[in-house]
Amino acid sequence: MYDYLIVGAGLFGAVFAHEAHRRQKTCLVVEKRSHIAGNIYCKNVEGIHVHQYGAHIFHTSDKIIWDYINQFAEFNNYINSPIAVYKDELYNLPFNMNTFSKMWGIRTPSEAREKIAEQIASLNITNPSNLEEQALSLVGTDVYEKLIKGYTEKQWGRPCKDLPSFIIKRLPLRFTYDNNYFNARYQGIPIGGYTPIVEKMLSHADVRLNTDYFAHRAELSSLAHKTIFTGMLDEYFDFCYGALQYRTVRFEEELLECDNYQGNAVVNYTDIEVPYTRIIEHKHFEFGTQPVTVISREYSSEWQPGIEPYYPINDQRNSSLFAKYQELSKREENVIFGGRLGNYRYYDMDQVIAAALETAETEFH
């Protein structure tokens, strides 16, 4: 008998397995994919560590989490500074003085503030009833039309007028010439990619890949005293209340015979006419000098069964559905639900680690 059956070899499951081993507990990890590390899995293509399930840039302001992850890898000093392309125009992200200077030919923070305030005032939006009105009331017309509208509609697959206003609570405007996307104190990319981190975390657990928990549920559950479940919460309960909704991402990967395709790791395409949301050039995450390069175009779409769910759609319908499943989960003896899918919420990597450590702390106190 194992102490724990961990369903899913992603970051949450791996952190829990590591913490369990530290307390002399035994774990069996089952993973339906052919590899560990979940969505942070990196594969090696011509010496380039390709983020197979989308760009993962580690960032946190929590020194405890930063020190924790640094036990398993050395991080480089990569700073996320995306570029946005709108038609034939190119802008820096996040919205900062470089963005405003390019957009309006201005130079000072006071000019930028004035321009934005002028646009907001002319719209007379007092009580935003949808995402479009919310965004316009925060940043004005130009920034919204060029850098938010098309990108958001591609991401969510519906017009901004049909999206709830709460999706955008705030849109940070920075009145400095600083292209650092994250405000986090610590950020970077692990040298060698993320997969070795998870390998180290799981080094003392038994791991079975290509193993579908639901196909062998009774047998697997009988092998351990407790289960840590990081899969889809609604699937665990056989979708008895109906399916929770997600957005998903399709990746179109290409190996190119050139050493530098776009000059930046992340380039967003904010024009609705361009079908993909962004292009990732993976080598720039680790300042690669390989003679070739790998790019991934990202296409956002509705989730269907059989494909990987990415982003929970936290609207009113799904939130109330999730609450019903959460009630069921509380009644499950000897099962702990965790991670992005188990908790039906979007997590950054540092939040996943914090949640897994908290779960372990509660379990082993």
Coordinates of C-alpha atoms in Angstrom, one line a residue:
M1 CA 0.0 0.0 0.0
Y2 CA 1.1 3.5 -0.8
D3 CA 0.3 6.4 1.5
Y4 CA -0.9 8.5 -1.5
L5 CA -2.1 8.0 -5.0
I6 CA -1.4 11.3 -6.9
V7 CA -3.5 11.7 -10.1
G8 CA -1.5 13.9 -12.4
A9 CA 2.3 14.5 -12.7
G10 CA 2.0 18.3 -13.0
L11 CA 3.4 20.9 -10.7
F12 CA 0.8 20.6 -7.9
G13 CA 1.1 16.8 -7.8
A14 CA 4.9 16.9 -8.0
V15 CA 5.3 19.4 -5.1
F16 CA 2.9 17.4 -3.0
A17 CA 4.9 14.2 -3.8
H18 CA 8.2 15.9 -2.8
E19 CA 6.7 17.1 0.5
A20 CA 5.2 13.7 1.2
H21 CA 8.6 12.1 0.7
R22 CA 10.2 14.6 3.2
R23 CA 7.7 13.1 5.8
Q24 CA 8.7 9.5 4.9
K25 CA 5.4 9.0 3.0
T26 CA 5.2 6.8 -0.1
C27 CA 3.5 8.0 -3.3
L28 CA 2.3 6.5 -6.6
V29 CA 1.9 9.1 -9.3
V30 CA -0.3 8.2 -12.4
E31 CA -0.3 10.4 -15.5
K32 CA -2.4 9.9 -18.6
R33 CA 0.2 11.7 -20.8
S34 CA 3.4 10.1 -22.0
H35 CA 5.5 12.5 -20.0
I36 CA 5.7 14.2 -16.6
A37 CA 5.5 17.9 -15.8
G38 CA 2.0 18.6 -17.1
N39 CA 1.6 21.9 -18.9
I40 CA 5.1 23.1 -17.9
Y41 CA 6.7 20.2 -19.8
C42 CA 9.6 21.3 -22.1
K43 CA 11.0 19.1 -24.9
N44 CA 14.4 19.4 -26.5
V45 CA 14.4 20.3 -30.2
E46 CA 17.8 21.0 -31.7
G47 CA 19.1 22.1 -28.3
I48 CA 16.1 24.5 -27.8
H49 CA 13.8 23.8 -24.8
V50 CA 10.4 24.1 -26.3
H51 CA 7.5 25.0 -23.9
Q52 CA 5.1 22.5 -25.5
Y53 CA 2.0 23.8 -23.8
G54 CA 2.6 27.5 -24.1
A55 CA 5.1 30.0 -22.6
H56 CA 5.7 29.6 -18.9
I57 CA 7.7 32.4 -17.3
F58 CA 8.2 32.0 -13.6
H59 CA 7.5 35.1 -11.6
T60 CA 6.7 35.7 -7.9
S61 CA 7.1 38.3 -5.2
D62 CA 7.1 35.6 -2.5
K63 CA 10.7 34.9 -1.4
I64 CA 9.6 31.6 0.2
I65 CA 8.3 30.3 -3.1
W66 CA 11.3 31.7 -5.0
D67 CA 13.7 29.9 -2.7
Y68 CA 11.6 26.8 -2.8
I69 CA 11.7 26.5 -6.6
N70 CA 15.4 27.4 -6.7
Q71 CA 16.2 24.1 -4.8
F72 CA 15.5 22.3 -8.0
A73 CA 17.0 24.5 -10.8
E74 CA 19.1 27.5 -11.5
F75 CA 17.1 30.3 -13.0
N76 CA 18.4 32.8 -15.6
N77 CA 17.6 36.5 -15.6
Y78 CA 15.0 36.5 -18.4
I79 CA 12.6 39.4 -18.2
N80 CA 9.2 39.1 -20.0
S81 CA 8.9 42.1 -22.4
P82 CA 6.3 41.2 -25.0
I83 CA 5.7 43.0 -28.3
A84 CA 2.3 43.7 -29.7
V85 CA 1.6 43.8 -33.5
Y86 CA -1.5 45.6 -34.7
K87 CA -1.8 45.6 -38.5
D88 CA 1.6 47.2 -39.6
E89 CA 2.2 48.9 -36.2
L90 CA 4.4 47.6 -33.4
Y91 CA 4.0 48.4 -29.7
N92 CA 5.7 47.5 -26.4
L93 CA 3.7 45.8 -23.7
P94 CA 2.7 46.3 -20.9
F95 CA 1.0 49.6 -21.7
N96 CA 3.8 52.1 -20.8
M97 CA 5.4 55.3 -22.0
N98 CA 7.1 53.4 -25.0
T99 CA 3.5 52.3 -26.0
F100 CA 2.0 55.8 -25.6
S101 CA 5.0 57.6 -27.3
K102 CA 4.6 55.3 -30.4
M103 CA 0.9 55.6 -30.4
W104 CA 0.5 59.4 -30.1
G105 CA 4.0 60.9 -30.7
I106 CA 4.2 62.2 -27.2
R107 CA 7.1 62.1 -24.7
T108 CA 6.0 62.9 -21.1
P109 CA 3.8 61.1 -18.6
S110 CA 1.6 64.2 -18.2
E111 CA 0.9 64.2 -22.0
A112 CA 0.0 60.6 -21.9
R113 CA -2.3 60.9 -18.8
E114 CA -4.0 63.9 -20.5
K115 CA -4.6 62.0 -23.7
I116 CA -6.1 59.0 -21.9
A117 CA -8.2 61.1 -19.6
E118 CA -9.5 63.1 -22.6
Q119 CA -10.6 59.9 -24.4
I120 CA -12.2 58.4 -21.3
A121 CA -14.1 61.6 -20.6
S122 CA -15.5 61.8 -24.1
L123 CA -17.1 58.4 -23.8
N124 CA -19.3 59.2 -20.7
I125 CA -19.3 55.6 -19.4
T126 CA -20.4 55.7 -15.8
N127 CA -21.6 52.1 -15.2
P128 CA -19.8 49.7 -17.5
S129 CA -22.2 46.9 -18.5
N130 CA -19.8 44.7 -20.4
L131 CA -16.1 44.1 -21.0
E132 CA -15.8 46.6 -23.9
E133 CA -17.3 49.5 -21.8
Q134 CA -15.1 48.5 -18.8
A135 CA -11.9 48.5 -20.9
L136 CA -12.8 51.8 -22.6
S137 CA -13.5 53.4 -19.2
L138 CA -10.1 52.4 -18.0
V139 CA -7.8 53.1 -21.0
G140 CA -9.7 55.1 -23.6
T141 CA -10.4 54.4 -27.3
D142 CA -6.9 54.0 -28.9
V143 CA -5.4 51.5 -26.5
Y144 CA -8.6 49.5 -26.4
E145 CA -9.1 49.4 -30.2
K146 CA -5.5 48.6 -31.1
L147 CA -4.2 46.5 -28.2
I148 CA -7.2 44.9 -26.3
K149 CA -10.3 44.4 -28.5
G150 CA -9.1 42.0 -31.2
Y151 CA -6.8 40.0 -28.8
T152 CA -9.5 39.6 -26.2
E153 CA -12.2 38.5 -28.8
K154 CA -9.8 35.9 -30.1
Q155 CA -9.0 34.7 -26.6
W156 CA -12.6 34.3 -25.6
G157 CA -14.2 33.5 -28.9
R158 CA -16.9 36.1 -28.5
P159 CA -17.3 39.9 -29.0
C160 CA -16.2 42.1 -26.1
K161 CA -19.7 43.5 -25.8
D162 CA -20.9 39.9 -24.9
L163 CA -18.3 39.4 -22.2
P164 CA -18.9 40.4 -18.6
S165 CA -17.2 43.5 -17.3
F166 CA -15.6 41.7 -14.3
I167 CA -13.2 39.8 -16.5
I168 CA -11.1 43.1 -16.7
K169 CA -11.0 44.5 -13.2
R170 CA -8.1 46.8 -14.0
L171 CA -5.7 47.5 -16.8
P172 CA -2.4 48.7 -15.6
L173 CA -1.1 51.8 -17.3
R174 CA 2.5 52.5 -16.5
F175 CA 3.8 56.0 -17.0
T176 CA 7.5 55.0 -17.2
Y177 CA 9.6 53.7 -20.1
D178 CA 9.7 50.2 -18.7
N179 CA 8.8 47.1 -20.7
N180 CA 9.0 44.6 -17.8
Y181 CA 5.6 42.9 -18.0
F182 CA 5.5 41.6 -14.5
N183 CA 5.7 43.6 -11.3
A184 CA 7.1 40.5 -9.5
R185 CA 10.3 40.9 -7.5
Y186 CA 11.7 37.5 -8.8
Q187 CA 11.4 36.2 -12.3
G188 CA 13.3 34.1 -14.8
I189 CA 13.3 30.8 -16.7
P190 CA 15.0 27.6 -15.3
I191 CA 18.2 26.9 -17.2
G192 CA 17.4 23.6 -19.1
G193 CA 13.6 24.0 -18.9
Y194 CA 11.0 23.0 -16.4
T195 CA 11.0 19.2 -16.9
P196 CA 14.1 18.5 -14.8
I197 CA 12.5 20.4 -11.9
V198 CA 9.5 18.0 -11.9
E199 CA 11.9 15.0 -12.3
K200 CA 13.7 16.0 -9.1
M201 CA 10.4 16.5 -7.3
L202 CA 9.2 13.1 -8.3
S203 CA 12.5 11.3 -7.9
H204 CA 11.3 9.3 -4.8
A205 CA 7.8 8.5 -6.1
D206 CA 6.7 5.6 -8.3
V207 CA 5.5 7.1 -11.6
R208 CA 3.2 5.4 -14.1
L209 CA 2.8 7.3 -17.4
N210 CA 0.2 6.6 -20.1
T211 CA -2.2 5.6 -17.3
D212 CA -5.8 6.9 -17.4
Y213 CA -7.0 7.1 -13.8
F214 CA -10.7 6.8 -14.9
A215 CA -10.0 3.6 -16.8
H216 CA -8.5 1.9 -13.7
R217 CA -10.1 4.0 -11.0
A218 CA -11.1 1.2 -8.5
E219 CA -7.9 -0.7 -8.9
L220 CA -5.6 2.4 -8.5
S221 CA -7.6 3.8 -5.6
S222 CA -7.2 0.5 -3.8
L223 CA -3.4 0.9 -3.9
A224 CA -3.3 3.9 -1.6
H225 CA -4.8 5.2 1.7
K226 CA -5.5 8.6 0.2
T227 CA -5.8 10.2 -3.3
I228 CA -4.6 13.6 -4.4
F229 CA -6.7 14.4 -7.5
T230 CA -5.5 17.1 -9.9
G231 CA -7.7 16.3 -12.9
M232 CA -11.0 17.9 -13.9
L233 CA -13.3 18.2 -10.9
D234 CA -16.5 17.7 -12.9
E235 CA -15.0 14.6 -14.6
Y236 CA -14.3 13.0 -11.2
F237 CA -18.0 13.2 -10.5
D238 CA -19.0 11.9 -13.9
F239 CA -20.2 15.3 -15.0
C240 CA -23.3 14.7 -12.9
Y241 CA -24.3 18.4 -12.9
G242 CA -23.1 19.0 -16.4
A243 CA -19.6 20.1 -17.8
L244 CA -17.7 23.1 -16.6
Q245 CA -16.5 25.2 -19.5
Y246 CA -13.0 26.0 -20.5
R247 CA -11.0 27.8 -23.2
T248 CA -8.3 25.8 -24.8
V249 CA -5.2 26.6 -26.9
R250 CA -4.0 24.9 -30.0
F251 CA -0.3 25.1 -30.9
E252 CA 1.2 25.1 -34.4
E253 CA 4.9 24.4 -34.0
E254 CA 7.5 25.1 -36.7
L255 CA 11.2 24.5 -36.9
L256 CA 12.8 27.2 -39.0
E257 CA 16.1 27.2 -40.8
C258 CA 17.1 30.7 -39.4
D259 CA 18.8 31.7 -36.2
N260 CA 16.3 34.4 -35.2
Y261 CA 12.7 34.7 -36.5
Q262 CA 11.1 37.6 -34.5
G263 CA 13.8 39.0 -32.2
N264 CA 11.6 38.4 -29.1
A265 CA 10.3 35.4 -27.2
V266 CA 6.6 36.7 -27.1
V267 CA 4.9 38.6 -29.9
N268 CA 1.1 39.2 -29.5
Y269 CA -1.1 39.8 -32.6
T270 CA -3.9 42.1 -31.5
D271 CA -5.6 42.5 -34.9
I272 CA -8.8 40.3 -35.1
E273 CA -7.9 39.5 -38.8
V274 CA -4.8 37.5 -37.7
P275 CA -6.2 34.1 -36.5
Y276 CA -3.6 33.4 -33.8
T277 CA -3.2 35.3 -30.6
R278 CA 0.6 35.2 -30.4
I279 CA 3.8 33.6 -31.6
I280 CA 6.4 32.3 -29.2
E281 CA 10.0 31.9 -30.2
H282 CA 11.3 29.5 -27.6
K283 CA 15.1 30.0 -27.9
H284 CA 14.9 33.6 -26.6
F285 CA 13.8 32.3 -23.1
E286 CA 17.3 31.0 -22.6
F287 CA 19.2 33.5 -24.9
G288 CA 19.9 30.6 -27.3
T289 CA 22.4 30.9 -30.1
Q290 CA 21.4 27.8 -32.1
P291 CA 21.6 28.1 -35.9
V292 CA 17.9 27.2 -36.1
T293 CA 14.8 28.3 -34.2
V294 CA 11.4 26.9 -33.1
I295 CA 8.2 29.0 -33.1
S296 CA 4.7 28.2 -31.9
R297 CA 1.6 30.0 -33.1
E298 CA -1.2 29.9 -30.5
Y299 CA -4.9 29.6 -31.5
S300 CA -7.5 30.0 -28.8
S301 CA -10.8 28.0 -29.0
E302 CA -13.7 26.5 -27.1
W303 CA -12.8 23.4 -25.1
Q304 CA -14.3 20.1 -26.3
P305 CA -13.9 16.7 -24.5
G306 CA -10.7 14.9 -25.6
I307 CA -8.6 18.0 -25.8
E308 CA -6.6 19.8 -23.0
P309 CA -8.6 22.3 -21.0
Y310 CA -6.7 25.5 -20.2
Y311 CA -8.6 28.5 -18.9
P312 CA -11.7 28.2 -16.6
I313 CA -14.5 30.5 -17.8
N314 CA -15.4 32.0 -14.4
D315 CA -18.7 33.5 -15.4
Q316 CA -21.9 33.2 -13.3
R317 CA -23.0 29.9 -14.8
N318 CA -19.7 28.1 -14.3
S319 CA -19.1 29.6 -10.8
S320 CA -22.4 28.3 -9.5
L321 CA -21.8 24.9 -11.2
F322 CA -18.3 24.7 -9.6
A323 CA -19.8 25.5 -6.2
K324 CA -22.1 22.5 -6.6
Y325 CA -19.1 20.2 -7.5
Q326 CA -17.1 21.7 -4.6
E327 CA -19.9 20.7 -2.2
L328 CA -19.6 17.1 -3.5
S329 CA -15.9 17.2 -3.2
K330 CA -16.1 18.0 0.5
R331 CA -18.0 14.8 1.1
E332 CA -15.3 12.6 -0.5
E333 CA -13.4 10.9 2.2
N334 CA -9.7 10.4 1.7
V335 CA -9.6 12.5 -1.5
I336 CA -7.9 15.9 -1.8
F337 CA -8.6 18.0 -4.9
G338 CA -5.9 20.4 -6.1
G339 CA -4.4 22.3 -8.9
R340 CA -5.8 24.3 -11.8
L341 CA -8.4 21.7 -12.9
G342 CA -9.2 20.3 -9.4
N343 CA -9.9 23.8 -8.1
Y344 CA -11.3 25.2 -11.4
R345 CA -9.2 28.4 -11.2
Y346 CA -6.4 29.9 -13.2
Y347 CA -3.1 29.7 -11.3
D348 CA 0.3 31.1 -12.1
M349 CA 3.1 28.7 -11.3
D350 CA 4.0 30.3 -7.9
Q351 CA 0.3 30.1 -6.9
V352 CA 0.3 26.3 -7.7
I353 CA 3.4 25.8 -5.6
A354 CA 1.9 27.8 -2.7
A355 CA -1.4 25.9 -2.9
A356 CA 0.4 22.5 -2.9
L357 CA 2.6 23.5 0.0
E358 CA -0.5 24.7 1.9
T359 CA -2.2 21.4 1.2
A360 CA 0.8 19.5 2.3
E361 CA 1.1 21.6 5.5
T362 CA -2.5 20.9 6.3
E363 CA -2.2 17.2 5.6
F364 CA 1.0 16.7 7.6
H365 CA 0.7 19.1 10.5

